[in-house]
Coordinates of C-alpha atoms and ligand atoms in Angstrom, one line a residue:
X1418 CA 121.0 59.2 16.5
X1419 CA 120.5 57.9 20.0
X1420 CA 118.8 54.8 18.7
X1421 CA 121.4 54.5 15.9
X1422 CA 124.2 54.2 18.4
X1423 CA 122.4 51.8 20.8
X1424 CA 121.5 49.7 17.8
X1425 CA 125.2 49.1 16.3
X1426 CA 126.2 45.7 16.3
X1427 CA 127.4 44.5 19.4
X1428 CA 130.6 43.0 17.7
X1429 CA 131.5 46.6 16.4
X1430 CA 131.1 48.1 19.9
X1431 CA 133.2 45.1 21.4
X1432 CA 135.9 45.5 18.8
X1433 CA 136.1 49.4 19.3
X1434 CA 136.2 48.8 23.0
X1435 CA 139.0 46.3 22.7
X1436 CA 141.1 48.6 20.5
X1437 CA 140.9 51.3 23.0
X1438 CA 141.9 48.8 25.9
X1439 CA 144.8 47.5 23.9
X1440 CA 146.3 51.0 23.3
X1441 CA 148.7 50.3 26.1
X1442 CA 146.3 50.8 28.7
X1443 CA 145.6 54.3 27.5
X1444 CA 142.7 55.2 25.4
X1445 CA 142.3 57.2 22.5
X1446 CA 139.9 60.2 22.5
X1447 CA 136.3 59.2 22.7
X1448 CA 134.8 61.7 20.4
X1449 CA 132.6 60.6 17.9
X1450 CA 132.9 56.8 18.6
X1451 CA 130.1 54.6 19.1
X1452 CA 130.6 53.9 22.8
X1453 CA 127.4 53.3 24.3
X1454 CA 127.7 56.8 25.7
X1455 CA 124.2 57.8 24.5
X1456 CA 124.8 61.5 23.9
X1457 CA 127.1 62.4 26.6
X1458 CA 126.7 66.2 26.0
X1459 CA 127.8 68.4 28.6
X1460 CA 124.4 70.3 29.7
X1461 CA 123.8 73.1 32.0
X1462 CA 121.6 71.0 34.1
X1463 CA 124.3 68.2 34.5
X1464 CA 126.9 70.7 35.4
X1465 CA 124.8 72.5 37.9
X1466 CA 123.7 69.3 39.4
X1467 CA 127.3 68.1 39.5
X1468 CA 128.6 71.2 41.2
X1469 CA 125.9 70.8 43.8
X1470 CA 126.7 67.1 44.4
X1471 CA 130.4 67.7 44.5
X1472 CA 129.8 70.4 47.3
X1473 CA 129.5 67.2 49.4
X1474 CA 133.5 67.6 49.5
X1475 CA 133.0 70.9 51.3
X1476 CA 132.5 69.5 54.7
X1477 CA 134.9 66.9 54.5
X1478 CA 137.6 69.5 53.5
X1479 CA 136.5 72.0 56.0
X1480 CA 137.1 69.6 58.8
X1481 CA 140.5 68.6 57.5
X1482 CA 141.5 72.3 57.3
X1483 CA 139.8 73.2 60.6
X1484 CA 141.0 70.5 62.9
X1485 CA 144.8 71.0 62.1
X1486 CA 144.7 74.7 62.7
X1487 CA 142.5 74.5 65.9
X1488 CA 144.9 72.2 67.5
X1489 CA 147.5 75.0 67.2
X1490 CA 145.4 77.6 68.8
X1491 CA 146.6 78.4 72.5
X1492 CA 143.0 79.1 73.8
X1493 CA 142.0 75.8 72.7
X1494 CA 145.0 73.7 73.9
X1495 CA 144.6 75.9 77.3
X1496 CA 141.2 74.6 77.7
X1497 CA 141.5 71.1 76.5
X1498 CA 145.0 70.1 76.3
X1499 CA 147.1 72.2 78.7
X1500 CA 149.9 69.6 79.1
X1501 CA 150.9 70.4 75.6
X1502 CA 151.3 74.0 76.1
X1503 CA 153.6 73.0 79.2
X1504 CA 155.4 70.8 76.9
X1505 CA 156.0 73.5 74.3
X1506 CA 157.2 76.0 76.8
X1507 CA 160.0 73.7 77.9
X1508 CA 162.9 74.8 76.2
X1509 CA 164.6 71.4 76.2
X1510 CA 161.6 69.7 74.5
X1511 CA 162.6 68.0 71.4
X1512 CA 161.0 69.9 68.2
X1513 CA 159.8 66.7 66.8
X1514 CA 157.6 65.8 69.9
X1515 CA 156.0 68.9 71.3
X1516 CA 152.6 67.7 69.7
X1517 CA 153.0 64.1 70.6
X1518 CA 149.9 63.7 72.6
X1519 CA 147.6 60.6 72.2
X1520 CA 144.6 62.7 73.4
X1521 CA 145.2 65.4 71.0
X1522 CA 145.5 63.0 68.0
X1523 CA 142.2 61.2 69.2
X1524 CA 140.5 64.5 68.9
X1525 CA 141.6 64.7 65.2
X1526 CA 141.2 61.0 64.3
X1527 CA 138.0 60.1 66.1
X1528 CA 136.1 61.4 63.3
X1529 CA 137.7 58.8 61.0
X1530 CA 136.6 55.9 63.3
X1531 CA 132.9 57.2 63.0
X1532 CA 133.4 57.7 59.2
X1533 CA 134.6 54.2 58.9
X1534 CA 131.6 52.7 60.6
X1535 CA 129.1 55.2 58.8
X1536 CA 130.6 54.3 55.3
X1537 CA 129.6 50.6 55.8
X1538 CA 126.2 51.4 56.8
X1539 CA 125.9 54.0 53.9
X1540 CA 126.5 51.3 51.3
X1541 CA 123.1 49.8 52.4
X1542 CA 121.6 53.2 52.7
X1543 CA 122.4 54.2 49.2
X1544 CA 121.5 51.0 47.7
X1545 CA 118.0 51.2 49.3
X1546 CA 117.3 54.8 49.6
X1547 CA 119.2 56.3 47.0
X1548 CA 122.3 58.5 46.5
X1549 CA 120.7 61.7 47.2
X1550 CA 119.0 60.7 50.5
X1551 CA 122.4 59.6 51.8
X1552 CA 124.0 62.9 51.1
X1553 CA 121.2 64.7 52.8
X1554 CA 121.5 62.5 55.9
X1555 CA 125.2 62.9 56.0
X1556 CA 124.8 66.7 55.7
X1557 CA 122.2 66.8 58.8
X1558 CA 124.4 64.7 61.0
X1559 CA 127.5 66.8 60.2
X1560 CA 125.5 69.8 60.8
X1561 CA 124.8 68.7 64.6
X1562 CA 128.1 67.7 64.9
X1563 CA 129.4 71.1 64.1
X1564 CA 127.0 72.8 66.6
X1565 CA 128.1 70.6 69.5
X1566 CA 131.7 71.1 68.7
X1567 CA 131.2 74.8 68.7
X1568 CA 129.5 74.7 72.1
X1569 CA 132.0 72.2 73.8
X1570 CA 132.6 72.7 77.3
X1571 CA 134.6 69.6 77.9
X1572 CA 136.4 66.8 75.9
X1573 CA 133.4 64.5 75.8
X1574 CA 131.3 67.2 73.9
X1575 CA 134.4 67.7 71.7
X1576 CA 134.7 64.0 70.8
X1577 CA 130.8 63.5 70.5
X1578 CA 130.8 66.3 68.2
X1579 CA 133.6 64.8 66.1
X1580 CA 131.9 61.6 66.0
X1581 CA 128.8 63.1 64.5
X1582 CA 130.9 65.0 62.0
X1583 CA 132.5 61.4 61.3
X1584 CA 129.1 60.0 60.5
X1585 CA 128.3 62.8 58.4
X1586 CA 131.2 62.5 56.1
X1587 CA 131.0 58.7 56.2
X1588 CA 127.6 59.1 54.3
X1589 CA 128.5 61.9 52.1
X1590 CA 131.8 60.5 51.1
X1591 CA 130.3 57.2 50.2
X1592 CA 127.5 58.7 48.1
X1593 CA 128.9 61.8 46.5
X1594 CA 131.5 60.2 44.3
X1595 CA 128.9 57.4 43.1
X1596 CA 126.5 60.0 42.3
X1597 CA 129.0 62.1 40.3
X1598 CA 130.2 59.0 38.2
X1599 CA 126.5 57.9 37.5
X1600 CA 125.3 61.3 36.4
X1601 CA 128.4 62.4 34.4
X1602 CA 128.6 61.9 30.8
X1603 CA 131.1 59.0 30.5
X1604 CA 133.6 60.9 28.2
X1605 CA 133.7 63.7 31.0
X1606 CA 133.3 61.3 34.1
X1607 CA 136.9 62.2 35.3
X1608 CA 136.3 66.0 35.3
X1609 CA 133.1 65.8 36.9
X1610 CA 134.2 63.3 39.6
X1611 CA 137.3 65.4 40.2
X1612 CA 134.7 68.0 41.4
X1613 CA 134.5 66.3 44.7
X1614 CA 138.1 66.6 45.4
X1615 CA 138.0 70.3 44.3
X1616 CA 135.5 71.0 46.7
X1617 CA 137.5 69.2 49.4
X1618 CA 140.2 71.7 48.5
X1619 CA 138.0 74.7 48.8
X1620 CA 136.8 73.4 52.1
X1621 CA 140.4 73.0 53.3
X1622 CA 141.4 76.5 52.1
X1623 CA 138.3 78.2 53.6
X1624 CA 139.0 76.4 56.9
X1625 CA 142.7 77.5 57.0
X1626 CA 141.6 81.1 56.2
X1627 CA 139.0 81.1 59.1
X1628 CA 141.6 79.6 61.5
X1629 CA 144.0 82.4 60.7
X1630 CA 141.4 85.0 61.3
X1631 CA 140.0 83.3 64.7
X1632 CA 143.4 82.2 65.9
X1633 CA 144.0 85.5 67.9
X1634 CA 140.6 85.5 69.6
X1635 CA 140.1 83.5 72.9
X1636 CA 136.9 82.1 71.6
X1637 CA 138.3 81.8 68.0
X1638 CA 138.3 78.0 68.1
X1639 CA 134.7 77.9 68.7
X1640 CA 133.9 80.0 65.7
X1641 CA 136.1 77.7 63.6
X1642 CA 134.4 74.6 64.8
X1643 CA 131.0 76.0 64.7
X1644 CA 131.2 77.4 61.3
X1645 CA 131.5 73.9 60.0
X1646 CA 127.6 74.3 59.9
X1647 CA 127.5 76.6 57.2
X1648 CA 129.2 74.1 54.6
X1649 CA 126.7 71.5 55.9
X1650 CA 123.8 73.8 55.2
X1651 CA 125.0 74.6 51.8
X1652 CA 125.5 70.9 50.7
X1653 CA 122.5 69.7 52.5
X1654 CA 120.0 72.3 50.9
X1655 CA 121.7 71.9 47.7
X1656 CA 121.3 68.1 47.7
X1657 CA 117.6 68.5 48.4
X1658 CA 117.2 70.1 45.0
X1659 CA 119.0 67.7 42.8
X1660 CA 117.3 64.4 41.3
X1661 CA 118.8 61.1 42.2
X1662 CA 120.9 59.1 39.9
X1663 CA 119.1 57.4 37.0
X1664 CA 121.0 54.3 38.0
X1665 CA 119.8 54.4 41.7
X1666 CA 116.3 55.3 40.7
X1667 CA 115.9 52.5 38.2
X1668 CA 117.4 49.9 40.7
X1669 CA 114.7 51.0 43.2
X1670 CA 112.0 50.5 40.7
X1671 CA 111.3 54.2 39.8
X1672 CA 111.7 54.1 36.2
X1673 CA 109.8 57.1 35.4
X1674 CA 111.7 59.3 37.8
X1675 CA 114.6 57.7 36.4
X1676 CA 113.8 58.6 32.8
X1677 CA 113.2 62.4 34.0
X1678 CA 116.6 62.3 35.7
X1679 CA 118.3 61.2 32.5
X1680 CA 116.4 63.6 30.3
X1681 CA 117.7 66.4 32.6
X1682 CA 121.1 65.0 32.8
X1683 CA 121.7 64.4 28.9
X1684 CA 119.8 67.2 27.7
X1685 CA 117.9 65.0 25.2
X1686 CA 114.2 64.2 25.1
X1687 CA 114.8 60.6 23.8
X1688 CA 116.8 58.6 26.3
X1689 CA 115.1 55.3 25.8
X1690 CA 118.3 53.4 24.7
X1691 CA 120.2 54.3 27.7
X1692 CA 117.4 53.9 29.9
X1693 CA 116.7 50.3 28.5
X1694 CA 120.4 49.5 29.4
X1695 CA 120.0 50.7 32.7
X1696 CA 117.0 48.7 33.2
X1697 CA 118.8 45.6 31.9
X1698 CA 121.8 46.0 34.0
X1699 CA 119.6 46.4 37.1
X1700 CA 117.5 43.3 36.2
X1701 CA 120.6 41.4 35.8
X1702 CA 121.9 42.5 39.0
X1703 CA 118.6 41.4 40.9
X1704 CA 118.3 38.1 39.1
X1705 CA 121.5 37.0 40.7
X1706 CA 119.9 37.7 43.9
X1707 CA 123.2 37.7 45.9
X1708 CA 123.9 40.0 48.8
X1709 CA 126.2 42.5 47.3
X1710 CA 128.4 42.6 50.4
X1711 CA 128.9 38.8 49.8
X1712 CA 129.2 38.5 46.0
X1713 CA 131.9 41.3 46.1
X1714 CA 134.2 38.6 47.7
X1715 CA 133.5 36.1 44.7
X1716 CA 136.7 35.6 42.5
X1717 CA 135.2 37.3 39.6
X1718 CA 135.2 40.6 41.4
X1719 CA 138.9 40.1 42.8
X1720 CA 140.3 42.9 40.3
X1721 CA 137.7 45.4 41.5
X1722 CA 138.1 44.5 45.0
X1723 CA 141.8 44.6 45.2
X1724 CA 142.1 48.0 43.4
X1725 CA 139.1 49.3 45.5
X1726 CA 141.1 48.3 48.7
X1727 CA 144.4 49.2 47.8
X1728 CA 143.9 52.8 46.0
X1729 CA 142.4 54.3 49.3
X1730 CA 144.8 52.6 51.3
X1731 CA 147.7 54.0 49.2
X1732 CA 146.1 57.6 49.0
X1733 CA 146.6 57.5 52.9
X1734 CA 150.1 56.3 52.9
X1735 CA 151.3 59.0 50.6
X1736 CA 151.4 60.8 53.8
X1737 CA 149.0 63.6 52.6
X1738 CA 147.3 64.0 55.9
X1739 CA 150.3 64.3 57.8
X1740 CA 150.5 67.3 55.7
X1741 CA 147.0 68.2 55.5
X1742 CA 146.1 67.9 59.2
X1743 CA 149.2 68.8 60.7
X1744 CA 150.6 71.3 58.2
X1745 CA 150.4 74.1 60.9
X1746 CA 151.6 71.9 63.7
X1747 CA 154.3 70.6 61.4
X1748 CA 155.5 73.8 60.3
X1749 CA 155.7 75.0 63.9
X1750 CA 157.5 72.0 64.9
X1751 CA 160.1 72.5 62.4
X1752 CA 160.6 76.1 63.2
X1753 CA 158.0 78.4 61.8
X1754 CA 156.3 80.6 64.1
X1755 CA 152.6 79.8 64.8
X1756 CA 151.3 82.5 62.5
X1757 CA 153.5 81.9 59.6
X1758 CA 152.6 78.1 60.1
X1759 CA 148.9 79.0 59.5
X1760 CA 149.8 81.1 56.3
X1761 CA 151.9 78.1 55.0
X1762 CA 149.0 76.0 55.5
X1763 CA 146.9 78.3 53.4
X1764 CA 149.6 78.4 50.6
X1765 CA 149.6 74.6 50.7
X1766 CA 145.8 74.4 50.4
X1767 CA 145.8 76.9 47.4
X1768 CA 148.5 74.9 45.5
X1769 CA 146.5 71.7 46.1
X1770 CA 143.4 73.5 44.8
X1771 CA 145.1 74.7 41.8
X1772 CA 146.3 71.2 41.0
X1773 CA 142.9 69.8 41.2
X1774 CA 141.9 72.2 38.4
X1775 CA 144.8 70.7 36.4
X1776 CA 143.4 67.3 37.0
X1777 CA 139.9 68.4 35.8
X1778 CA 141.3 69.4 32.4
X1779 CA 143.8 66.5 32.1
X1780 CA 142.1 63.5 33.5
X1781 CA 139.9 62.7 30.6
X1782 CA 142.3 63.7 28.0
X1783 CA 145.4 61.8 29.2
X1784 CA 143.7 59.3 31.4
X1785 CA 144.1 58.1 35.0
X1786 CA 147.3 56.3 34.7
X1787 CA 149.7 59.1 33.4
X1788 CA 148.3 61.3 36.2
X1789 CA 148.8 58.4 38.8
X1790 CA 152.4 57.8 37.6
X1791 CA 153.5 61.4 37.1
X1792 CA 152.2 62.5 40.5
X1793 CA 153.6 59.4 42.1
X1794 CA 157.2 60.2 41.0
X1795 CA 156.9 64.0 42.0
X1796 CA 155.5 63.4 45.4
X1797 CA 158.3 60.6 45.9
X1798 CA 161.1 63.1 45.1
X1799 CA 159.7 65.8 47.3
X1800 CA 159.2 63.5 50.5
X1801 CA 162.8 62.4 50.0
X1802 CA 163.9 66.0 49.8
X1803 CA 162.1 67.1 52.8
X1804 CA 163.8 64.2 54.8
X1805 CA 167.1 65.3 53.6
X1806 CA 166.7 69.0 54.7
X1807 CA 165.3 68.1 58.1
X1808 CA 168.3 65.8 58.6
X1809 CA 170.7 68.4 57.5
X1810 CA 169.1 71.1 59.7
X1811 CA 167.2 69.9 62.7
X1812 CA 169.1 66.6 62.7
X1813 CA 168.3 63.4 64.6
X1814 CA 168.2 65.2 67.8
X1815 CA 165.6 67.6 66.8
X1816 CA 167.3 70.6 68.6
X1817 CA 169.0 71.9 65.7
X1818 CA 167.8 75.2 64.2
X1819 CA 166.2 75.6 60.8
X1820 CA 167.5 78.6 58.8
X1821 CA 164.8 80.9 57.1
X1822 CA 166.1 79.7 53.7
X1823 CA 165.7 75.9 54.6
X1824 CA 162.2 76.5 56.1
X1825 CA 161.2 78.4 52.6
X1826 CA 162.7 75.3 50.7
X1827 CA 160.7 72.8 52.9
X1828 CA 157.5 75.0 52.1
X1829 CA 158.2 74.9 48.4
X1830 CA 159.0 71.1 48.5
X1831 CA 155.7 70.6 50.2
X1832 CA 153.9 72.7 47.8
X1833 CA 155.4 70.5 45.1
X1834 CA 154.2 67.5 46.8
X1835 CA 150.6 68.9 47.4
X1836 CA 150.5 69.6 43.7
X1837 CA 151.4 66.0 42.8
X1838 CA 148.8 64.8 45.0
X1839 CA 146.1 67.3 43.9
X1840 CA 146.2 66.1 40.2
X1841 CA 146.6 62.4 41.1
X1842 CA 146.0 60.5 44.2
X1843 CA 143.8 63.2 45.6
X1844 CA 141.0 63.2 42.8
X1845 CA 141.7 59.7 41.4
X1846 CA 141.0 57.9 44.8
X1847 CA 137.6 59.0 44.7
X1848 CA 137.3 58.5 40.9
X1849 CA 138.5 55.2 40.1
X1850 CA 136.6 53.1 42.8
X1851 CA 133.5 54.9 41.7
X1852 CA 133.8 53.7 38.2
X1853 CA 135.3 50.0 38.4
X1854 CA 132.5 48.2 40.4
X1855 CA 129.5 47.1 38.3
X1856 CA 126.2 48.4 39.5
X1857 CA 125.3 45.3 41.5
X1858 CA 128.2 45.8 44.0
X1859 CA 128.9 49.4 43.4
X1860 CA 127.4 50.7 46.6
X1861 CA 129.1 47.8 48.6
X1862 CA 132.4 48.3 46.8
X1863 CA 132.2 52.1 47.4
X1864 CA 131.6 51.3 51.1
X1865 CA 134.6 49.2 51.4
X1866 CA 136.6 51.7 49.7
X1867 CA 135.7 54.5 51.7
X1868 CA 135.9 52.4 55.0
X1869 CA 139.6 51.5 54.1
X1870 CA 140.1 55.3 53.4
X1871 CA 138.9 56.3 56.7
X1872 CA 140.5 53.4 58.6
X1873 CA 143.9 54.1 57.1
X1874 CA 143.4 57.8 57.7
X1875 CA 142.7 57.0 61.4
X1876 CA 146.0 55.0 61.6
X1877 CA 147.9 57.5 60.0
X1878 CA 146.9 60.5 62.0
X1879 CA 146.8 58.6 65.1
X1880 CA 150.6 57.5 64.6
X1881 CA 152.2 60.4 62.9
X1882 CA 153.1 62.6 65.6
X1883 CA 154.3 59.7 67.7
X1884 CA 156.3 58.7 64.8
X1885 CA 157.7 62.1 64.0
X1886 CA 158.9 62.0 67.5
X1887 CA 160.5 58.7 67.6
X1888 CA 161.9 58.3 64.0
X1889 CA 162.4 62.3 63.2
X1890 CA 162.8 62.9 59.7
X1891 CA 162.9 59.3 58.7
X1892 CA 159.1 59.2 59.0
X1893 CA 159.1 61.0 55.7
X1894 CA 161.2 58.2 54.2
X1895 CA 158.6 55.8 55.4
X1896 CA 156.0 57.7 53.3
X1897 CA 158.2 58.0 50.3
X1898 CA 158.8 54.0 50.3
X1899 CA 155.1 53.7 50.0
X1900 CA 154.7 56.1 47.2
X1901 CA 157.3 54.1 45.3
X1902 CA 155.3 50.9 46.0
X1903 CA 152.0 52.3 44.9
X1904 CA 153.5 53.8 41.7
X1905 CA 154.7 50.4 40.8
X1906 CA 151.3 48.9 41.6
X1907 CA 149.5 51.5 39.1
X1908 CA 152.2 50.7 36.5
X1909 CA 151.3 47.0 36.7
X1910 CA 147.9 46.4 38.0
X1911 CA 145.5 49.5 37.3
X1912 CA 144.0 49.5 33.8
X1913 CA 143.0 52.7 32.2
X1914 CA 139.4 53.4 32.8
X1915 CA 139.2 56.8 30.9
X1916 CA 136.1 57.2 28.6
X1917 CA 134.6 53.7 29.2
X1918 CA 130.8 53.8 29.9
X1919 CA 130.3 52.3 33.5
X1920 CA 128.2 49.5 32.2
X1921 CA 131.0 48.3 29.8
X1922 CA 133.5 48.6 32.4
X1923 CA 134.0 44.7 32.7
X1924 CA 135.8 44.4 29.5
X1925 CA 138.8 46.3 31.0
X1926 CA 139.6 43.5 33.2
X1927 CA 139.2 40.8 30.3
X1928 CA 141.9 42.7 28.3
X1929 CA 144.4 43.1 31.3
X1930 CA 147.3 40.8 31.2
X1931 CA 147.1 39.9 35.0
X1932 CA 143.3 40.2 35.8
X1933 CA 142.0 38.5 32.8
X1934 CA 142.3 35.2 34.6
X1935 CA 140.0 36.3 37.2
X1936 CA 137.3 37.2 34.9
X1937 CA 137.5 35.1 31.8
X1938 CA 134.9 32.3 31.5
X1939 CA 132.9 34.1 34.2
X1940 CA 129.4 35.5 33.6
X1941 CA 129.6 39.4 33.5
Ligands
BGC2899 C1 141.8 62.7 51.1 C2 142.0 63.2 52.4 C3 143.0 64.4 52.4 C4 142.5 65.3 51.2 C5 143.3 66.7 51.2 C6 141.3 63.6 50.1 O1 141.2 63.0 48.9 O2 141.0 61.3 51.1 O3 142.3 62.3 53.3 O4 143.0 65.1 53.6 O5 142.3 64.6 50.0 O6 143.0 67.4 50.2

């Protein structure tokens, strides 16, 4: 059957793909169609492998959740940032400004600068040493960072630890999404890849619960920071036991290992057709002999590059990290007690996690575009409504009081916002870049996407508390304007990629009414 599908006349496959692409950017179900999908059954081996790989998201999520909570813990602030406590104790302090400290934000955001640097290096490492090796390297570096953070006695140790954590997530966030997209059967690539965001969500929730449990203890922050070593061990040990992706093995000349990896992933003894496609793609990539980081800037890769840069940028200007990092700080700032603020953060995390599950079920059925568009509209409405409530209660002066009812309403709106993010921009930001680049420039492209993601996260996290202090509730309107822009961008410029095998992806650009002029008459 495999040979049969591979040997289908090229014209028929081409026509079939064209038909799918023409379906208004939305694809019909892939089942039973000759799509170069070479027997994409979901096997137990591929499920386990992908779960292990997706656990790379755990360390990232754990850090996101932990840093937000730790920065509201009194003993932690007493030791490292006493000026913030003084400010909070001052009754006259504007509620929007309590946590506006450049030093405190640099604690949170230093990780992202390190991540940015690491993700660029990671592009080369994944290309030359494989996806698996890069994940293991990331896990070990993160582990070291966690130990240093837990043992910190001064700010320098705190920042060094965070830089190491940043290097760690820089490596794993680059390698894991590629790993998942390359190993998953094309028909279910969206669901498998969404596993990464799901594990980020699990990490966030675990971290929030740990923060809640440790927040009362004077050494609680040490435990919170040090326990990051646990997810690091889980993912690193797991990664040691999974095979590298067939694509990566082939491009590094390990054809026999690639075959074994394919046999495992596909649950088929005969994988020759798919293997020979991979070898062909890899040989074509090599024959061009260009440096991937150079060729990616060629005109013919403009669609991938623009989308690969804008999607992670847009993800961050949804304002999600304002909510994710600063949920406890934010809720305290707008009138929740510090305990209830941590509970609110846990609730938000759970909602986000639940919505990732929704995405897992929908992303390969309805496609990426529907989720992007629906999620965007939902998030836009929620941000505008939160701004409206803050305006009506705390007001521009920031000294007004928020009633319990309004505080609950803010929480509900933030939950709806987190749900919208959790089934759209959250997972799709990892999925879409990992599937649009051709093999030759995939590692380089992913590096750029992840670097943009970290760079923008850095800017957003570094500026948000100052923005909240200066612009008050209008800070939320700023993000809602971005959400409107990105939703329009998706509607016009992001083609549907659902169910398309990675090595046939170039055709979506040829069929797109704007992008086709960049790729027509260009070699593939
Ligand atoms: C984003 C992070 C964010 C997280 C929240 C990820 O996809 O890249 O910046 O904090 O989702 O769950």
